[in-house]
Short mmCIF file of C-alpha atoms and ligand atoms in Angstrom, two decimals:
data_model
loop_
_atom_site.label_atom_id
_atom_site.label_comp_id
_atom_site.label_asym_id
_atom_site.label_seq_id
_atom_site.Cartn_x
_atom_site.Cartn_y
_atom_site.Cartn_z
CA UNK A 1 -54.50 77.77 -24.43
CA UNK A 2 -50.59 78.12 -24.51
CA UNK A 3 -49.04 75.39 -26.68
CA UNK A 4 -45.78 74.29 -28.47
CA UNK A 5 -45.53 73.02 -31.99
CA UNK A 6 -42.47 71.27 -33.40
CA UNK A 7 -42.14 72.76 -37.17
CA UNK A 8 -39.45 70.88 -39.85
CA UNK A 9 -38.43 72.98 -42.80
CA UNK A 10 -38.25 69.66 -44.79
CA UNK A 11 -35.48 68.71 -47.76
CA UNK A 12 -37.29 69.81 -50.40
CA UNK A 13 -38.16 72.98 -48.73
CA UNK A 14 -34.71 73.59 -48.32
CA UNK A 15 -33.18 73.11 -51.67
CA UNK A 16 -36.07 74.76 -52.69
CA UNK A 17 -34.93 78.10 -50.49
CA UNK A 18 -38.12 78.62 -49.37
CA UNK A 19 -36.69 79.04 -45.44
CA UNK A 20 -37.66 82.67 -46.02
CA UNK A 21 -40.62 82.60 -46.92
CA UNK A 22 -42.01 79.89 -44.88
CA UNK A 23 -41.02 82.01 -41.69
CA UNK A 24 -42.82 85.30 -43.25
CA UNK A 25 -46.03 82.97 -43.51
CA UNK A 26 -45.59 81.43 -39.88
CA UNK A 27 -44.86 85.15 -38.69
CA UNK A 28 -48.49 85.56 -39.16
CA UNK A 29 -49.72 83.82 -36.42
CA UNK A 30 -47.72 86.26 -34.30
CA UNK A 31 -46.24 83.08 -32.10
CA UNK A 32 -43.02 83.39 -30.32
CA UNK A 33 -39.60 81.37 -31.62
CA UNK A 34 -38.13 79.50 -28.54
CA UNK A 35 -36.12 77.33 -30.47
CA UNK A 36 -34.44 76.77 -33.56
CA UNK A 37 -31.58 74.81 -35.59
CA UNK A 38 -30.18 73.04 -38.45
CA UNK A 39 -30.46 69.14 -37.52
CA UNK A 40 -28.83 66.31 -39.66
CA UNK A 41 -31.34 63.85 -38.80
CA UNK A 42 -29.83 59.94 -38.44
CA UNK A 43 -32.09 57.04 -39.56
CA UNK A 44 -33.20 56.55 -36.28
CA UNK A 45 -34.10 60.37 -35.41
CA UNK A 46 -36.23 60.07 -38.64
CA UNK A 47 -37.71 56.36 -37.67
CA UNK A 48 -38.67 57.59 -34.38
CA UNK A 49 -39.82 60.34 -35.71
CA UNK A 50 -42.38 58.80 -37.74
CA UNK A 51 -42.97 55.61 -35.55
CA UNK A 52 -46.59 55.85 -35.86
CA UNK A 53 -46.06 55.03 -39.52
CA UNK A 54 -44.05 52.33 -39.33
CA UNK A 55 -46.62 49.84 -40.97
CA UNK A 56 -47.53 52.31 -44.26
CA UNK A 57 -45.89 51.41 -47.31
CA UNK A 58 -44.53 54.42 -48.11
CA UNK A 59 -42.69 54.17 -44.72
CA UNK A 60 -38.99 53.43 -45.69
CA UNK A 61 -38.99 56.53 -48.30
CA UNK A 62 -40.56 59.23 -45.79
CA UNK A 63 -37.44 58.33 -43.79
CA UNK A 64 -35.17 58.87 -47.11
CA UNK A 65 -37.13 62.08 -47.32
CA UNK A 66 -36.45 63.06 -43.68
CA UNK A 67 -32.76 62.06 -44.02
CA UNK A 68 -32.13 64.41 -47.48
CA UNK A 69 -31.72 61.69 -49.86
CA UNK A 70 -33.90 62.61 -51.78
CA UNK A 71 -32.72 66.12 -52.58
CA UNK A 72 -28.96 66.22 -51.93
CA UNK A 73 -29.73 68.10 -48.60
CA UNK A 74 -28.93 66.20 -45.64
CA UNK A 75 -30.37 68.50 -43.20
CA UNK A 76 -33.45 69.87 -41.73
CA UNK A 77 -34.09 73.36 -39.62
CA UNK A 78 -36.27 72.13 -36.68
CA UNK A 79 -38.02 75.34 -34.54
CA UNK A 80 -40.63 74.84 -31.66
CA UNK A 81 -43.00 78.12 -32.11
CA UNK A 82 -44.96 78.85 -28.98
CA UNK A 83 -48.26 80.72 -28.06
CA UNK A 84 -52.09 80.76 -28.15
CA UNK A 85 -53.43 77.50 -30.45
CA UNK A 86 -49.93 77.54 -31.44
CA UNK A 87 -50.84 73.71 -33.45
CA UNK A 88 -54.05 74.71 -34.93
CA UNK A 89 -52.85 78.01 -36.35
CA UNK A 90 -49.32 76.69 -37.59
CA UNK A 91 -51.50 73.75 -39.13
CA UNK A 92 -53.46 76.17 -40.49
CA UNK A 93 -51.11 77.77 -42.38
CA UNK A 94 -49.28 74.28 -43.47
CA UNK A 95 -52.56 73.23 -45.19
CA UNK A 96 -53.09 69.35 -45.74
CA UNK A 97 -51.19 66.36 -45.65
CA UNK A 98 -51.64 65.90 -49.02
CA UNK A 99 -50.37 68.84 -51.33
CA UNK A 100 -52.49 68.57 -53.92
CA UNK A 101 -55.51 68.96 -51.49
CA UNK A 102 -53.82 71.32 -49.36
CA UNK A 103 -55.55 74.66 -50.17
CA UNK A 104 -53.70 76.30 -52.66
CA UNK A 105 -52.74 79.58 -50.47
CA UNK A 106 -51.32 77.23 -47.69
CA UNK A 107 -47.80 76.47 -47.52
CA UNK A 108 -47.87 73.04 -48.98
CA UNK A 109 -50.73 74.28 -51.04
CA UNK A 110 -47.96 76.57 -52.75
CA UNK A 111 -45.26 74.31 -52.58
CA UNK A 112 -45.50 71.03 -52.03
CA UNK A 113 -45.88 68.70 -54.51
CA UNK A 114 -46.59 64.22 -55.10
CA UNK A 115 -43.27 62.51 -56.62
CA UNK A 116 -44.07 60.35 -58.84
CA UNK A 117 -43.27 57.31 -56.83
CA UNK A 118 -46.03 58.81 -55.18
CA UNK A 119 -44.28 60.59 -51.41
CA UNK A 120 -46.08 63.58 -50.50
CA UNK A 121 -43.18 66.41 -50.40
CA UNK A 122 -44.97 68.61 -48.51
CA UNK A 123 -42.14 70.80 -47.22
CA UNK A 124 -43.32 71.46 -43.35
CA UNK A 125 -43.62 68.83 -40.55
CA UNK A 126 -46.39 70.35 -38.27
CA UNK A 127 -46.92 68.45 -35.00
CA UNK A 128 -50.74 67.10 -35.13
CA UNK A 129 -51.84 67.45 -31.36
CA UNK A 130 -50.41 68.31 -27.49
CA UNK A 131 -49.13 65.05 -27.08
CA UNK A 132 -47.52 64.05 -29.98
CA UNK A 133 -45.83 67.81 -29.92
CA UNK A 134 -44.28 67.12 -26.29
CA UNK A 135 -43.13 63.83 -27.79
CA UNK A 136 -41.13 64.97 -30.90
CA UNK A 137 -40.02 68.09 -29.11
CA UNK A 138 -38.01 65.90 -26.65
CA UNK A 139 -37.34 63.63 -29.73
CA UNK A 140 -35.35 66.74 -31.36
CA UNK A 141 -34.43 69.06 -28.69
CA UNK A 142 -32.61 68.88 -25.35
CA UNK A 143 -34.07 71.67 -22.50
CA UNK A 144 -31.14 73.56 -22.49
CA UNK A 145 -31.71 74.10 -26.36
CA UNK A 146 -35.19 75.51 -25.97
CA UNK A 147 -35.21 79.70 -23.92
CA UNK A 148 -38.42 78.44 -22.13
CA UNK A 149 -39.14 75.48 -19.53
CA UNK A 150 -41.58 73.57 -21.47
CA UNK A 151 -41.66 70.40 -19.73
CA UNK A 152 -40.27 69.34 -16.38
CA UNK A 153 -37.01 68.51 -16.31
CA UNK A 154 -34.44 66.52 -14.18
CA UNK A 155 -30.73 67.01 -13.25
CA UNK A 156 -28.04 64.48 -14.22
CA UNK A 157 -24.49 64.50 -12.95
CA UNK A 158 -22.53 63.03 -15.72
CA UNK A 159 -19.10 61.62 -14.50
CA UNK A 160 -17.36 60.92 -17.62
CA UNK A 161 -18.52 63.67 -20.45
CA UNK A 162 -16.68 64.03 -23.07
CA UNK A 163 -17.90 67.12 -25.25
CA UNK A 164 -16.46 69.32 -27.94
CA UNK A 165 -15.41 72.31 -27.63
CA UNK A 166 -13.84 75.30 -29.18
CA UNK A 167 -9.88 74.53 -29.91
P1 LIG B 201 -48.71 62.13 -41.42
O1 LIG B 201 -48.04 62.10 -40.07
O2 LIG B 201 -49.92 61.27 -41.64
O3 LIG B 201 -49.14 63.61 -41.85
P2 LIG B 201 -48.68 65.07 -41.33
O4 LIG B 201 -47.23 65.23 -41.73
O5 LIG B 201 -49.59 66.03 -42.09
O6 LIG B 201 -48.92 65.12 -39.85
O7 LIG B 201 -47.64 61.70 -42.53
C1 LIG B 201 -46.27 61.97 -42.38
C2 LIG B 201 -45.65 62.25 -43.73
O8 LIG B 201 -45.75 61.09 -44.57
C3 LIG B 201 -46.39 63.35 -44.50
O9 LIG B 201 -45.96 64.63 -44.13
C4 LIG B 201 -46.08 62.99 -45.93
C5 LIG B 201 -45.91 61.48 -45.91
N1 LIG B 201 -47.09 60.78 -46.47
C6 LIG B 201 -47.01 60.24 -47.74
O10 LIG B 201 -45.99 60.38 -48.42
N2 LIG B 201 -48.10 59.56 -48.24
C7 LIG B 201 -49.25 59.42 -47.53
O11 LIG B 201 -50.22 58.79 -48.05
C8 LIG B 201 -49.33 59.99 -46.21
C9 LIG B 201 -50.59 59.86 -45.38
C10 LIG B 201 -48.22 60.66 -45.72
#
């Protein structure tokens, strides 16, 4: 079955320039790219982002962790990766929540690690199932930002729009 998969390139795995070689490992899988771009995620992107967490304790530093604060890198690269079991193989290759379970060939396997205030850095966000993908897809990308149609979509007119452009 055809499927799309929000992936994060994390903080950590961006100071940590492992952009590289995270891509080589989710070129395996032989999925397509329809999307990708550096996002500098707000407290709320990151809060509803991780809703379904909202009651753990480690809660308010997963959403420091999201926003950069942690590593001095207040960005993330957000892609949507499309195909055949496109979740199951990209989780696959992302290996456990936890790093230090996470077999030790995965990615956070290799290079994740448990801070000693105890967050899991695990350097990928891999959606976990169909719907939670469509959610944070539409959470972190507009249509026109994504080269397939993935989801039906509507038509606004906008009267008043401001936008930037180039000068
Ligand atoms: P979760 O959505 O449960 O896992 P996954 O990212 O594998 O789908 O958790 C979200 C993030 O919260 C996870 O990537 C790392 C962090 N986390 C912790 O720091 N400690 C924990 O005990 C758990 C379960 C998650």
């Amino acid at each position: 079955m055809d499927q799309a998969v929000l992936i994060l390139i994390k903080p950590d795995g961006l100071k940590k320039s492992l952009t590289g070689n995270i891509l080589t490992r989710l070129s395996e899988t032989k999925l397509e790219i329809v999307a990708a771009k550096m996002v500098r995620v707000t407290q709320n992107l990151a809060e509803e982002h991780y809703k379904h967490l909202k009651d753990k304790p480690f809660f308010n530093e997963i959403i420091k962790y999201l926003q950069g604060e942690l590593h001095d890198r207040k960005k993330v690269m957000a892609l949507i990766y499309w195909g055949n079991e496109a979740i199951k193989k990209c989780r696959d290759l992302a290996g456990s929540t936890n790093p230090e379970e996470a077999e030790s060939t995965s990615i956070r396997g290799s290079y994740g690690r448990i801070t000693t205030s105890g967050v899991y850095e695990n350097v990928v966000h891999v959606s976990s199932n169909d719907s939670e993908a469509e959610r944070e897809i539409k959470l972190w990308f507009s249509p026109e930002e994504i080269i397939v149609d993935l989801y039906a979509t509507q038509d606004i007119v906008h009267k008043e729009f401001k936008a930037r452009s180039w000068a």
